[in-house]
Coordinates of C-alpha atoms and ligand atoms in Angstrom, one line a residue:
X260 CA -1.0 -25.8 14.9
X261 CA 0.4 -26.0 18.1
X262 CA -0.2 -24.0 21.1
X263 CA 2.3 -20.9 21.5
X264 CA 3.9 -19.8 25.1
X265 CA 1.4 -17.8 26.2
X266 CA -1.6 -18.1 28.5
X267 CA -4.0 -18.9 25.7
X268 CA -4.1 -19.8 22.6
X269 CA -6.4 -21.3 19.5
X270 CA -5.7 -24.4 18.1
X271 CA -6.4 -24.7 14.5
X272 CA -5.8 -26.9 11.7
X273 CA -3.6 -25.6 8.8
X274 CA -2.2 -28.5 8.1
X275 CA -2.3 -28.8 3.7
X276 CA -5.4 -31.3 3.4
X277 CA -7.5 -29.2 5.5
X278 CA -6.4 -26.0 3.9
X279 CA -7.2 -27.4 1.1
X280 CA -10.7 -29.2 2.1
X281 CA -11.5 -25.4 2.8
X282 CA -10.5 -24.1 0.0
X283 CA -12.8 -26.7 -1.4
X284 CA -15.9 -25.5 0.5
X285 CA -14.5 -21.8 -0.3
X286 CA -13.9 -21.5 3.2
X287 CA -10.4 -21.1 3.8
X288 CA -9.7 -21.8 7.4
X289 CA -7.0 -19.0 8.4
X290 CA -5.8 -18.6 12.3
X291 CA -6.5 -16.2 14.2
X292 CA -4.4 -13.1 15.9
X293 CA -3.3 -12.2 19.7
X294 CA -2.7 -8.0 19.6
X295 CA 0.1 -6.4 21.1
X296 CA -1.7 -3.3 22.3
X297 CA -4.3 -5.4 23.8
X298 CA -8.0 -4.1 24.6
X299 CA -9.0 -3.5 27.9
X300 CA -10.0 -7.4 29.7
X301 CA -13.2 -6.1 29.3
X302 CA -13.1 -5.0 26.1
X303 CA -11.0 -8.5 25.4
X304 CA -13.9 -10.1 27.0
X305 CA -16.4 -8.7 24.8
X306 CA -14.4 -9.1 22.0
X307 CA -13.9 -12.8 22.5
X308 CA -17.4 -13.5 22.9
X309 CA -18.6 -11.6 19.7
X310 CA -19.9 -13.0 16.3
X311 CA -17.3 -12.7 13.4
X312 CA -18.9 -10.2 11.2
X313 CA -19.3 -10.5 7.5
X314 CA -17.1 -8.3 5.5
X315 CA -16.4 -7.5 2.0
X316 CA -12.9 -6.2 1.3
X317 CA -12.2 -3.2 -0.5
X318 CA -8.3 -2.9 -1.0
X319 CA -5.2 -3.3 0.5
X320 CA -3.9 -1.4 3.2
X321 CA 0.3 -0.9 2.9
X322 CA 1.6 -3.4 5.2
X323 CA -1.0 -6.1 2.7
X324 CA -3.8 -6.3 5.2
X325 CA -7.2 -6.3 3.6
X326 CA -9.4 -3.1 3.9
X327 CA -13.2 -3.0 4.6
X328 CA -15.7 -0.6 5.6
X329 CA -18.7 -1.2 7.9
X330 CA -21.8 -0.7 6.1
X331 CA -20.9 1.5 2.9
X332 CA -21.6 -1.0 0.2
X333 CA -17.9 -2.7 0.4
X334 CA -17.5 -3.5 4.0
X335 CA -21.1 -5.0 4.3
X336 CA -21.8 -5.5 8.2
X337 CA -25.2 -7.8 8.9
X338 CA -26.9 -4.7 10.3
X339 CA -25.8 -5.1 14.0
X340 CA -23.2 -2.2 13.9
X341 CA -25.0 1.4 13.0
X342 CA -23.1 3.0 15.1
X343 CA -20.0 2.2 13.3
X344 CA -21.0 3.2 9.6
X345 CA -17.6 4.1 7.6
X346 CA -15.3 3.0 10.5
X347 CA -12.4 0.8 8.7
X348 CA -10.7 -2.1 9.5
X349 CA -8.2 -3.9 8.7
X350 CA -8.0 -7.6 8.4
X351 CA -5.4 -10.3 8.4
X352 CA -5.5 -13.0 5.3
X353 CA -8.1 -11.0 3.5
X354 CA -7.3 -9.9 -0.3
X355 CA -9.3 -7.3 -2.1
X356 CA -12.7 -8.6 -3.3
X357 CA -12.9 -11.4 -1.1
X358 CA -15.9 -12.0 1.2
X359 CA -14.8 -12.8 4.7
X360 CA -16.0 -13.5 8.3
X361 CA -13.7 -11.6 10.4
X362 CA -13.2 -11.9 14.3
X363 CA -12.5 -8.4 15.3
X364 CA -9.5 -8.6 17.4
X365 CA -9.2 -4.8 18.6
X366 CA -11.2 -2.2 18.5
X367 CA -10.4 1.4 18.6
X368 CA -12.4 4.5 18.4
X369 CA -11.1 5.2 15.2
X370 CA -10.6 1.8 13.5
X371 CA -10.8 -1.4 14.1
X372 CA -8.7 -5.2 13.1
X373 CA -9.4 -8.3 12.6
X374 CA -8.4 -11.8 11.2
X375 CA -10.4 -13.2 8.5
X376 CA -11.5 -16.9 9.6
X377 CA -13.1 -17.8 6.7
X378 CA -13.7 -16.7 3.3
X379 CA -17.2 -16.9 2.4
X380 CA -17.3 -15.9 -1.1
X381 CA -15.4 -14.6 -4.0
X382 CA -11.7 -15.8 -3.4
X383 CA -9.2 -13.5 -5.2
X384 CA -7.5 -16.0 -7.5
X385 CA -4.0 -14.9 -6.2
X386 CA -5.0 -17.0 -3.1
X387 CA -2.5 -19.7 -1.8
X388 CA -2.5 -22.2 0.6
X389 CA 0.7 -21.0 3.2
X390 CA 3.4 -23.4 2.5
X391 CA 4.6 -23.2 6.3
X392 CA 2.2 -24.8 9.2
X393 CA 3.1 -22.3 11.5
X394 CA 1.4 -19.3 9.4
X395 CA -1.2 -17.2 11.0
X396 CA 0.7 -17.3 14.4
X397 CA 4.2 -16.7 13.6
X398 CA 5.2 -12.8 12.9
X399 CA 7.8 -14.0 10.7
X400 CA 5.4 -14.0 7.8
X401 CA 2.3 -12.0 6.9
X402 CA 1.4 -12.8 3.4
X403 CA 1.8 -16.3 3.1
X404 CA -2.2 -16.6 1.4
X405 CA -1.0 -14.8 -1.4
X406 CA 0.5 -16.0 -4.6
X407 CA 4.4 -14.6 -4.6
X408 CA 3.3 -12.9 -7.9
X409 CA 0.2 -11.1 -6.1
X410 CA 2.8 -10.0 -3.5
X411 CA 5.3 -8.4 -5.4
X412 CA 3.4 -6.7 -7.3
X413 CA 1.3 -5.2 -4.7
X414 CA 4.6 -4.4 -3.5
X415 CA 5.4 -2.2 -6.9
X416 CA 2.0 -0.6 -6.0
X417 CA 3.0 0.5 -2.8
X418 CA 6.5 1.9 -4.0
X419 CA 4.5 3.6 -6.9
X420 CA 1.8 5.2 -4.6
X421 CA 5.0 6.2 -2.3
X422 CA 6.5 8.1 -4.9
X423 CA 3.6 10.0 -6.3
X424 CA 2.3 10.5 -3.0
X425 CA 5.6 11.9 -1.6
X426 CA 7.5 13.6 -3.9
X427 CA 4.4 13.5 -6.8
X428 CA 6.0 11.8 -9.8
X429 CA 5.9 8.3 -11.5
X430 CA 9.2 6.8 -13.0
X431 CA 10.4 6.8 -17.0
X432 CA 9.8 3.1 -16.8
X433 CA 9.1 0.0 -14.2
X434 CA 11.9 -2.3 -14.4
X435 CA 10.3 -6.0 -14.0
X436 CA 10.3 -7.2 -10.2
X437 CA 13.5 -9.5 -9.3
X438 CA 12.8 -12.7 -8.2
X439 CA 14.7 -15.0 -6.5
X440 CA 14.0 -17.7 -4.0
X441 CA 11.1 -17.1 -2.8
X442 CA 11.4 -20.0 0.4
X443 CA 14.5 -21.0 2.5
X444 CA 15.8 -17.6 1.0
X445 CA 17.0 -16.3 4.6
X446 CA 20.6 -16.9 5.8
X447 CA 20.8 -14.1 8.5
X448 CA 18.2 -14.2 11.5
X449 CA 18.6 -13.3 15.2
X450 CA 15.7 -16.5 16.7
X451 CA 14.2 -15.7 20.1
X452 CA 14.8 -18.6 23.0
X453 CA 12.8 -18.7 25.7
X454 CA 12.6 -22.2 27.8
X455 CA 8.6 -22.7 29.4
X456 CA 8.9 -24.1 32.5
X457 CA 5.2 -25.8 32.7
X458 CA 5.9 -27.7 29.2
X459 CA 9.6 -28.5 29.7
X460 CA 10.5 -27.4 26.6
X461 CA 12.3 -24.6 25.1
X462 CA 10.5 -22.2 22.2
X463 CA 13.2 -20.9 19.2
X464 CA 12.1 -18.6 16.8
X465 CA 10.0 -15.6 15.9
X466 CA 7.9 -13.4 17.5
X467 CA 3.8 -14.5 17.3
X468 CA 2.1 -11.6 15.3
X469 CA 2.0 -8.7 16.9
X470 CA 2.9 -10.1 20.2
X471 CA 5.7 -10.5 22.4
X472 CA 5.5 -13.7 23.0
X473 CA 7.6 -16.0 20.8
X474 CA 5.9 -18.1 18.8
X475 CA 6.3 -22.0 19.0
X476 CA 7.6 -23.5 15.6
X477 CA 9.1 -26.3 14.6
X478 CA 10.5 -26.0 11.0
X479 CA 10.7 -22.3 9.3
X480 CA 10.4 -22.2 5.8
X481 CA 11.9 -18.7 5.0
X482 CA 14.9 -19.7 6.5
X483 CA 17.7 -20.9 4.7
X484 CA 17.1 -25.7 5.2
X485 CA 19.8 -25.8 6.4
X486 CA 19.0 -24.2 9.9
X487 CA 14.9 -24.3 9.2
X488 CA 14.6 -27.8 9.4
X489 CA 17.0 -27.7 12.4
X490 CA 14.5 -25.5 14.8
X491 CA 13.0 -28.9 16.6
X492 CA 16.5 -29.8 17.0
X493 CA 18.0 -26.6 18.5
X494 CA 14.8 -27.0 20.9
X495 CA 15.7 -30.5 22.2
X496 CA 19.1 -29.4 22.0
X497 CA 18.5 -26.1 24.5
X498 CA 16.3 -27.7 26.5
X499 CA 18.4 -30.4 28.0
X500 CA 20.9 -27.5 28.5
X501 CA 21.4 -26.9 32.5
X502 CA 21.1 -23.6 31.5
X503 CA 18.1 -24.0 29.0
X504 CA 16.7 -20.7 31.1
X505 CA 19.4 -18.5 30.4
X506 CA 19.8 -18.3 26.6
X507 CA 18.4 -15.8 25.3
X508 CA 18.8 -15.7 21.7
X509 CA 20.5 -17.5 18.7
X510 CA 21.9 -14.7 15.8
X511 CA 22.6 -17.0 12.7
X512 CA 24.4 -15.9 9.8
X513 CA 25.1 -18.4 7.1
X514 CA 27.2 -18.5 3.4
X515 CA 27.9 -20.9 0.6
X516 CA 30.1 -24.0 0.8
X517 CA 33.1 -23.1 -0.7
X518 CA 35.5 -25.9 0.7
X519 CA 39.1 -24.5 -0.7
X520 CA 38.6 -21.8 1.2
X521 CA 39.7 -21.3 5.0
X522 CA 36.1 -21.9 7.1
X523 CA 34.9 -22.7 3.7
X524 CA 33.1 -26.2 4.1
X525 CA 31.7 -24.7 7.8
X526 CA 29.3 -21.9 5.8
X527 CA 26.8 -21.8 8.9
X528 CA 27.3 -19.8 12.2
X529 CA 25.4 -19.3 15.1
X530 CA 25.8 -17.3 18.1
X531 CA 24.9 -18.4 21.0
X532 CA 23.5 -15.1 23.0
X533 CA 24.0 -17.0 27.5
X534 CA 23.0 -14.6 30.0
X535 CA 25.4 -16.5 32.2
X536 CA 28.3 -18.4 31.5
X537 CA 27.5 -21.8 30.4
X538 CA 29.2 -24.6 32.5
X539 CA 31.5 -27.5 30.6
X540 CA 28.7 -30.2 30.3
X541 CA 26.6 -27.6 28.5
X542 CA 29.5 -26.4 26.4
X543 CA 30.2 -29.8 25.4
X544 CA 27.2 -30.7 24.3
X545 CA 26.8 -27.5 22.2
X546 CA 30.2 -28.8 20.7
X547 CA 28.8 -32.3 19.8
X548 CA 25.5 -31.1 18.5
X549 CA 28.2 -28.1 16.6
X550 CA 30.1 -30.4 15.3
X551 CA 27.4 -33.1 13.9
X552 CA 26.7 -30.1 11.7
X553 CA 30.2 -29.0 10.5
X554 CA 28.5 -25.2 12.0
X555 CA 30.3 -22.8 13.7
X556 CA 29.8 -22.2 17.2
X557 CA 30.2 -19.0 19.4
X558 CA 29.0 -18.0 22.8
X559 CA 28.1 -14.1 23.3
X560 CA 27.4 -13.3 27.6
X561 CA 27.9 -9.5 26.9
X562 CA 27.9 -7.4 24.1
X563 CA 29.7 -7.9 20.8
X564 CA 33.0 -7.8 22.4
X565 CA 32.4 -10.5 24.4
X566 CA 31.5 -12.9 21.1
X567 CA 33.8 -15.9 21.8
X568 CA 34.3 -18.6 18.9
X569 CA 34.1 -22.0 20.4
X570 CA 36.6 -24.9 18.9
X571 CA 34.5 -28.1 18.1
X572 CA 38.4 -29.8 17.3
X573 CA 41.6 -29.5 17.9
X574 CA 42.4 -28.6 14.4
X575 CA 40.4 -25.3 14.5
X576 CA 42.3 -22.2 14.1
X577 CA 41.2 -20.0 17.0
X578 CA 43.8 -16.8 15.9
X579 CA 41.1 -15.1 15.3
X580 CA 37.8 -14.1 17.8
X581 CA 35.6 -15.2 14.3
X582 CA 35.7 -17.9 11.5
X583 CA 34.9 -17.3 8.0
X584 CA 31.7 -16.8 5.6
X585 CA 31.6 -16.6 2.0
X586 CA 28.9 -16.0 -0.7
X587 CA 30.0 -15.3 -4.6
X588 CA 28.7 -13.1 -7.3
X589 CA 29.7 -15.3 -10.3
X590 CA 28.6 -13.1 -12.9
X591 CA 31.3 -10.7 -11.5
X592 CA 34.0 -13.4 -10.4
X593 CA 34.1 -12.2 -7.1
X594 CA 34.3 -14.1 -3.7
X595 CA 33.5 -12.4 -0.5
X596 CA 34.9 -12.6 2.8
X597 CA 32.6 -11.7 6.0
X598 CA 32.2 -12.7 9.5
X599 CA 28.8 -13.8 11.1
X600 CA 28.0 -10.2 12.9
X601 CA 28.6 -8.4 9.3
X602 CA 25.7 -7.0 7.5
X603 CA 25.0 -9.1 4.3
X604 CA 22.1 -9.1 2.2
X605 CA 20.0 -11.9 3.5
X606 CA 18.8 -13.3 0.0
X607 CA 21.4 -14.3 -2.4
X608 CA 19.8 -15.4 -5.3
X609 CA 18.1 -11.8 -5.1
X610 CA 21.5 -10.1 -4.1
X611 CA 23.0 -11.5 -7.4
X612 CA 20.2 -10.1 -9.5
X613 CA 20.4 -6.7 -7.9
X614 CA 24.0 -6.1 -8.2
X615 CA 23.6 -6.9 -11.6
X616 CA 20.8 -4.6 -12.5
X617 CA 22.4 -1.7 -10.1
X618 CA 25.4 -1.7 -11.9
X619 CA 23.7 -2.1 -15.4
X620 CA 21.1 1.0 -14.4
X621 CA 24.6 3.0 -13.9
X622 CA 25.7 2.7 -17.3
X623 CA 29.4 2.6 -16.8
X624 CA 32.0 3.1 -19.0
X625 CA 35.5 2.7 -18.7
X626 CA 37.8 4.8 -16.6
X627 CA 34.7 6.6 -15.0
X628 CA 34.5 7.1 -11.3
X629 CA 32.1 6.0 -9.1
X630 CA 30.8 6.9 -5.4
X631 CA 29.5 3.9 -3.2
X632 CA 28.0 4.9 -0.2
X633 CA 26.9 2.8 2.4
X634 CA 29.1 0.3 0.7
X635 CA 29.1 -2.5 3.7
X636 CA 31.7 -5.3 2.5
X637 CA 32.0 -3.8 -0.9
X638 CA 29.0 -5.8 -2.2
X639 CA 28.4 -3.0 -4.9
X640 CA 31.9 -1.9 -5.2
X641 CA 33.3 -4.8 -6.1
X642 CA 31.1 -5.5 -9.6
X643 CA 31.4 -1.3 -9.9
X644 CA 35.2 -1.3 -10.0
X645 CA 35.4 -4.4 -12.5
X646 CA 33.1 -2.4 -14.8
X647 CA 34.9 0.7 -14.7
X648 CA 38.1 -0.8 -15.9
X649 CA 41.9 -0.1 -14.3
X650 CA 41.6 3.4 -15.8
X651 CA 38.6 4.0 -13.6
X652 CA 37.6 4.0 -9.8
X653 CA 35.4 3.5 -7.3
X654 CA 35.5 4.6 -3.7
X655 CA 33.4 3.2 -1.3
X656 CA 32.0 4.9 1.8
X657 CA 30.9 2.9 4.9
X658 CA 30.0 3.6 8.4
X659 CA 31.5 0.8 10.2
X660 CA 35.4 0.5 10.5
X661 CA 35.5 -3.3 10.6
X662 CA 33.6 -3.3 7.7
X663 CA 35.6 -1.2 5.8
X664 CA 38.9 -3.3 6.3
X665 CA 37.2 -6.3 5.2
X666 CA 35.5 -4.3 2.1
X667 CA 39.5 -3.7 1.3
X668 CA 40.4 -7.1 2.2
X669 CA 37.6 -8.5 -0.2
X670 CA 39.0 -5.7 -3.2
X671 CA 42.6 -7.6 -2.5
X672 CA 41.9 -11.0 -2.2
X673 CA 39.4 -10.7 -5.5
X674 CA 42.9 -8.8 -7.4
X675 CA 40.6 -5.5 -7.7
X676 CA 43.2 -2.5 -7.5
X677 CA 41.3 0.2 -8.4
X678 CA 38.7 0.5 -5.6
X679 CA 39.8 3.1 -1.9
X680 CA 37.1 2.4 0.9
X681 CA 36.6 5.0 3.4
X682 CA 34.7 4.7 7.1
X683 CA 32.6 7.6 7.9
X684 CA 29.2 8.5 9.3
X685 CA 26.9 9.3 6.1
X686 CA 24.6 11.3 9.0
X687 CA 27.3 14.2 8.6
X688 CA 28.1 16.5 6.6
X689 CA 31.6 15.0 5.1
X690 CA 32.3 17.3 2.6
X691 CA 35.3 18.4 3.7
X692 CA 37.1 15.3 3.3
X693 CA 39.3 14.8 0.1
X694 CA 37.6 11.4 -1.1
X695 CA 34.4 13.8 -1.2
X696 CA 36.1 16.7 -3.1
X697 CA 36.8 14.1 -6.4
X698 CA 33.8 14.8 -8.7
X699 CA 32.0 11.5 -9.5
X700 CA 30.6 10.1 -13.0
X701 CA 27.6 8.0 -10.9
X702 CA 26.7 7.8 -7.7
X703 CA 25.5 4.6 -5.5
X704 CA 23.5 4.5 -2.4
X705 CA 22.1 1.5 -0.1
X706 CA 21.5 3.3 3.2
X707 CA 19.6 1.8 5.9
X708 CA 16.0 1.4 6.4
X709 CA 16.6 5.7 7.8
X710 CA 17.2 6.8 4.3
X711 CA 19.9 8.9 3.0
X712 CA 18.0 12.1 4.4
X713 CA 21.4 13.6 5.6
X714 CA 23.5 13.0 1.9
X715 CA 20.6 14.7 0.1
X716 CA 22.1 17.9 1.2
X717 CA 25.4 17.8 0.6
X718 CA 24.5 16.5 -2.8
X719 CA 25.2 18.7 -5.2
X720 CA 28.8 18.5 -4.6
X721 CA 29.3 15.0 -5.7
X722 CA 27.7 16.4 -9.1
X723 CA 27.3 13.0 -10.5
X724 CA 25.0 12.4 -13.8
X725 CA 23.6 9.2 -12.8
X726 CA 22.6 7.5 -9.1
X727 CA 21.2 4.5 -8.7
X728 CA 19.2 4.0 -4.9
X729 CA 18.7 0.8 -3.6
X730 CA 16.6 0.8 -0.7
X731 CA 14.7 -1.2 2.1
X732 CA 12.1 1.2 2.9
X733 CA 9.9 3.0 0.2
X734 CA 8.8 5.9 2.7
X735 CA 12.4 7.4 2.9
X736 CA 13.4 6.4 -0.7
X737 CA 10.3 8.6 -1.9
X738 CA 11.3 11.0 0.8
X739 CA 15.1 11.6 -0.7
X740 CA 13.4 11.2 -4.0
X741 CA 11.6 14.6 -3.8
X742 CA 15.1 16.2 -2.7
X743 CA 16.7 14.3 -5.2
X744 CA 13.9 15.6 -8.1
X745 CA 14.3 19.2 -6.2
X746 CA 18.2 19.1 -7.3
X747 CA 17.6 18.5 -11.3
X748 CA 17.7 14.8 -11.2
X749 CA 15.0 13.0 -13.1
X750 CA 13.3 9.4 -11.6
X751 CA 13.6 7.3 -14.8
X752 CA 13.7 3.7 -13.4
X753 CA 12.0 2.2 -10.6
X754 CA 11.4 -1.5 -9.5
X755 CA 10.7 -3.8 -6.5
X756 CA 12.8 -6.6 -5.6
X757 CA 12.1 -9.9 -3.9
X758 CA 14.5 -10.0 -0.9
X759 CA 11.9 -11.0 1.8
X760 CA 9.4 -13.3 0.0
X761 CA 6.2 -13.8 1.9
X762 CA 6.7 -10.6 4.5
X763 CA 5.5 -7.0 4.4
X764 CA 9.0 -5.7 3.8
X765 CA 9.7 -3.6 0.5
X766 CA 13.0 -3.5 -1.2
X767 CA 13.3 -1.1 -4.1
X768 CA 15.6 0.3 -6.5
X769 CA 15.3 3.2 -8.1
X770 CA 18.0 5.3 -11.2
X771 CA 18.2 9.0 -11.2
X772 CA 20.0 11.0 -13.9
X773 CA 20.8 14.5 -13.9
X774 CA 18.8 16.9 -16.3
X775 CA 20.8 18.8 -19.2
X776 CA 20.2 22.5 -18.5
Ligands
SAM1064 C1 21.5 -1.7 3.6 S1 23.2 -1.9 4.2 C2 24.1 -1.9 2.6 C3 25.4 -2.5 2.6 C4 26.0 -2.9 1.3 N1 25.7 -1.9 0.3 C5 25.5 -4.2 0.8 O1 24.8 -4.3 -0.2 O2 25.8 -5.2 1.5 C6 23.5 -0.3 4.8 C7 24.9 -0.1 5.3 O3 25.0 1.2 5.9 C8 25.9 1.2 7.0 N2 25.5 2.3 7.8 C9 24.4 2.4 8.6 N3 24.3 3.7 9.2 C10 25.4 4.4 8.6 C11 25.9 5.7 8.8 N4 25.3 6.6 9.6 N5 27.0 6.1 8.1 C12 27.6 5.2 7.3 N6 27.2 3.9 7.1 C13 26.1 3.5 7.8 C14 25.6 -0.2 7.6 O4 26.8 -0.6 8.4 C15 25.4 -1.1 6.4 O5 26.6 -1.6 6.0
SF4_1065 S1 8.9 -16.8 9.6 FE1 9.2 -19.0 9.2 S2 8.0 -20.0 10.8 FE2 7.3 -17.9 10.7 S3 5.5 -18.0 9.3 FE3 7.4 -17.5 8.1 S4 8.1 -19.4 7.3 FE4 6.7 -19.9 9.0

């Protein structure tokens, strides 16, 4: 492992043989951590030069880091450490029953972390050697030691512990966890740049853990291939840049190669975030690099208004300020249309699944109508309106205007006639407006990581029978799931989904049906 940006750092070795030479000597050698809220230098200081301390791990705290106790029986300290009998602490790359040496890397009066640098005995079976070398440092990733399986399922733990501990009920039945792919899933990122002076060279990527320093990779393995082996690239490319110190980030968005259609055989965009304009030499060798890669290139100096697609040929149509993106939903016969700033779900092997089991959950018949809020580019209405037939329909509700258009643009181009897409903000109360006033068979909601807090009031006057809630944060979906429990709907589905593989983040989806009275 390489050295990151910052002042200091530890080299290790988590290359695959010695991984696995540890894992032989059941002692996996894991790397070690750099806090953000950083100890005092002389607390640092102290830290730094104090033995790891044998630990036993109890369970898991939510965000997958491995809980022990000093000196009650599970977190076993080796005496030195009276003083701090049934402190916790949480450590990185530890899973529950494992025995661990852990460097404590800050220490608070009320708990303490840590990395795990060695498991000493017991290895939890679930165990797996991180398929990218950059592991351990990177903040991109924080359960890369655990077998997918182990992961997703603790994730279904968490949701479940959520739910009863927020709003004290356990769903009808757990749906099976969706799968998808599990590596080069991710085809929307925003990658820090930052050029280093002393090493010539310029760092794109993520963020180390919990630091602010980015981290220094060379291939990413969440990331879609198709820009994850192009990170070493993108650095020699930037740093021969003349102005290598003034980019500050790269915001990729990519979609499937679908060559009939306008952009179609150019499915990956970047934007180039320049703090200063870029002179003509440095343009054109963005162009060259561009254009060896069929991507598409933009330049962004200010905010999004300033976004500026960049022509790699004289044949590219410039009409408009962006190109084209596309992904499909095949079981739906649907194509749609987005730009690179869009929101899109980032995994699409998941996204397919999860429209699919969404609009199954809703149990749609013919000529019923359906409410889609939060609808983005229509990626739920869409498959909603072809269920619900030409006697049926489905509005969708979306906070962005540009969004909107294209949701109707993508209902046009896919022959869908029976869907009406409205732009408002779900954070007020919109029940005055007529689309509201309709009366709806089955409700949809994908809100943002906030929650639908605000839409939980006004409720009741939707007065649909089912709902189906797909969500990126458990906390808030258990949150609205009291209210929603509170208003005479009963929880009786609930599942996790596997949208960000190998990170802490928990995607959910969860049916709601109203209770006869
Ligand atoms: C998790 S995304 C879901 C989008 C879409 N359902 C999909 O599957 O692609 C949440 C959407 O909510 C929109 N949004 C965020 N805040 C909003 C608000 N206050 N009012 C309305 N829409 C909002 C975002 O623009 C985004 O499209
Ligand atoms: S985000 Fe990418 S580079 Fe970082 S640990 Fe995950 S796979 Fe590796």
């Amino acid at each position: 492992m390489q050295p990151t940006d910052s002042k200091t750092s530890t080299t290790l070795d988590t290359t695959q043989d010695a991984v696995q030479k540890a894992n032989d000597t059941q002692a996996i050698a894991i790397p070690p951590n750099k806090k953000k809220s950083k100890p005092s230098p002389k607390t640092r200081r102290r830290l730094k030069e104090a033995e790891p301390i044998p630990f036993t791990v109890d369970r898991l705290s939510h965000d997958g880091r491995g809980v022990a106790i000093y000196g009650n029986g599970f977190g076993v300290d080796d005496g030195h450490a009276e003083d701090k009998h049934g402190k916790t602490v949480f450590v990185s790359f530890a899973l529950p029953g494992e025995s661990a040496l852990v460097k404590i890397t800050n220490s608070r009066a009320s708990f303490e972390e840590g990395d795990a640098i060695s498991i000493t005995a017991n290895t939890n079976p679930e165990r797996a050697v991180p398929p990218c070398p950059h592991f351990g440092v990177c903040g991109g990733c924080n359960l890369q030691h655990w077998e997918p399986v182990g992961q997703i399922n603790f994730k279904q733990s968490v949701l479940a512990e959520m739910l009863m501990h927020q709003a004290n009920v356990a769903p009808d039945h757990w749906l099976e966890p969706v799968v998808g792919d599990r590596l080069g899933y991710r085809t929307k990122a925003r990658l820090g740049v930052r050029y280093v002076v002393k090493k010539e060279t310029a760092l794109v990527g993520f963020r180390e853990r919990s630091s602010n320093f980015l981290a220094e990779l060379n291939e990413c393995h969440i990331l879609d291939p198709r820009i994850g082996f192009e990170i070493e690239n993108l650095k020699t490319l930037i740093s021969t840049l003349e102005s290598r110190d003034k980019i500050a980030q790269l915001e990729l968005a990519m979609g499937e190669q679908i060559p009939e259609l306008p952009d179609g055989n150019q499915p990956v965009a970047l934007i180039v975030r320049n703090l200063e304009p870029l002179s003509d030499a440095d343009i054109d060798k963005l162009k060259v690099f561009f254009a060896a890669r069929n991507w598409q290139l933009y330049l962004q100096s200010k905010g999004v208004d300033s976004i500026q697609r960049i022509a790699l040929t004289n044949d590219d149509d410039m009409s408009q300020q962006f190109g084209r993106l596309y992904y499909q939903l095949p079981e739906y016969d649907l194509t749609f249309e987005f730009i690179p700033t869009d929101f899109t779900q980032v995994n699409l092997s998941v996204n397919r699944q999860m429209t699919k089991i969404a609009c199954d959950l809703l149990e749609l018949k013919a000529g019923e109508r359906v409410l889609d809020l939060f609808s983005g580019l229509g990626n739920f209405s869409l498959p909603l309106a072809r269920l619900v037939g030409e006697t049926g329909s489905v509005i969708g509700v979306e906070g962005s205007e540009a969004m909107t258009a294209r949701a109707a643009d993508n209902a046009r181009r896919n022959g869908i006639t029976n869907t009406e897409f409205y732009s408002q903000d779900l954070t007020q109360d919109c029940t005055d407006k007529p689309w509201a006033n309709q009366g709806f068979d089955a409700l949809l909601i994908d809100p943002p990581r906030s929650g639908a807090w605000e839409i939980m009031q006004y409720l009741p006057k939707f007065n649909a029978e089912r709902i189906v809630y797909v969500s990126c944060n458990p906390a808030t979906l258990a949150r609205d799931t009291k209210a929603l429990l509170e208003q005479g709907y009963r929880l009786t589905h609930a599942g996790v989904m596997d949208m960000f593989c190998h990170t802490g983040h928990v995607e959910s989806i969860a049916r709601f049906e109203k209770i006869a009275v």
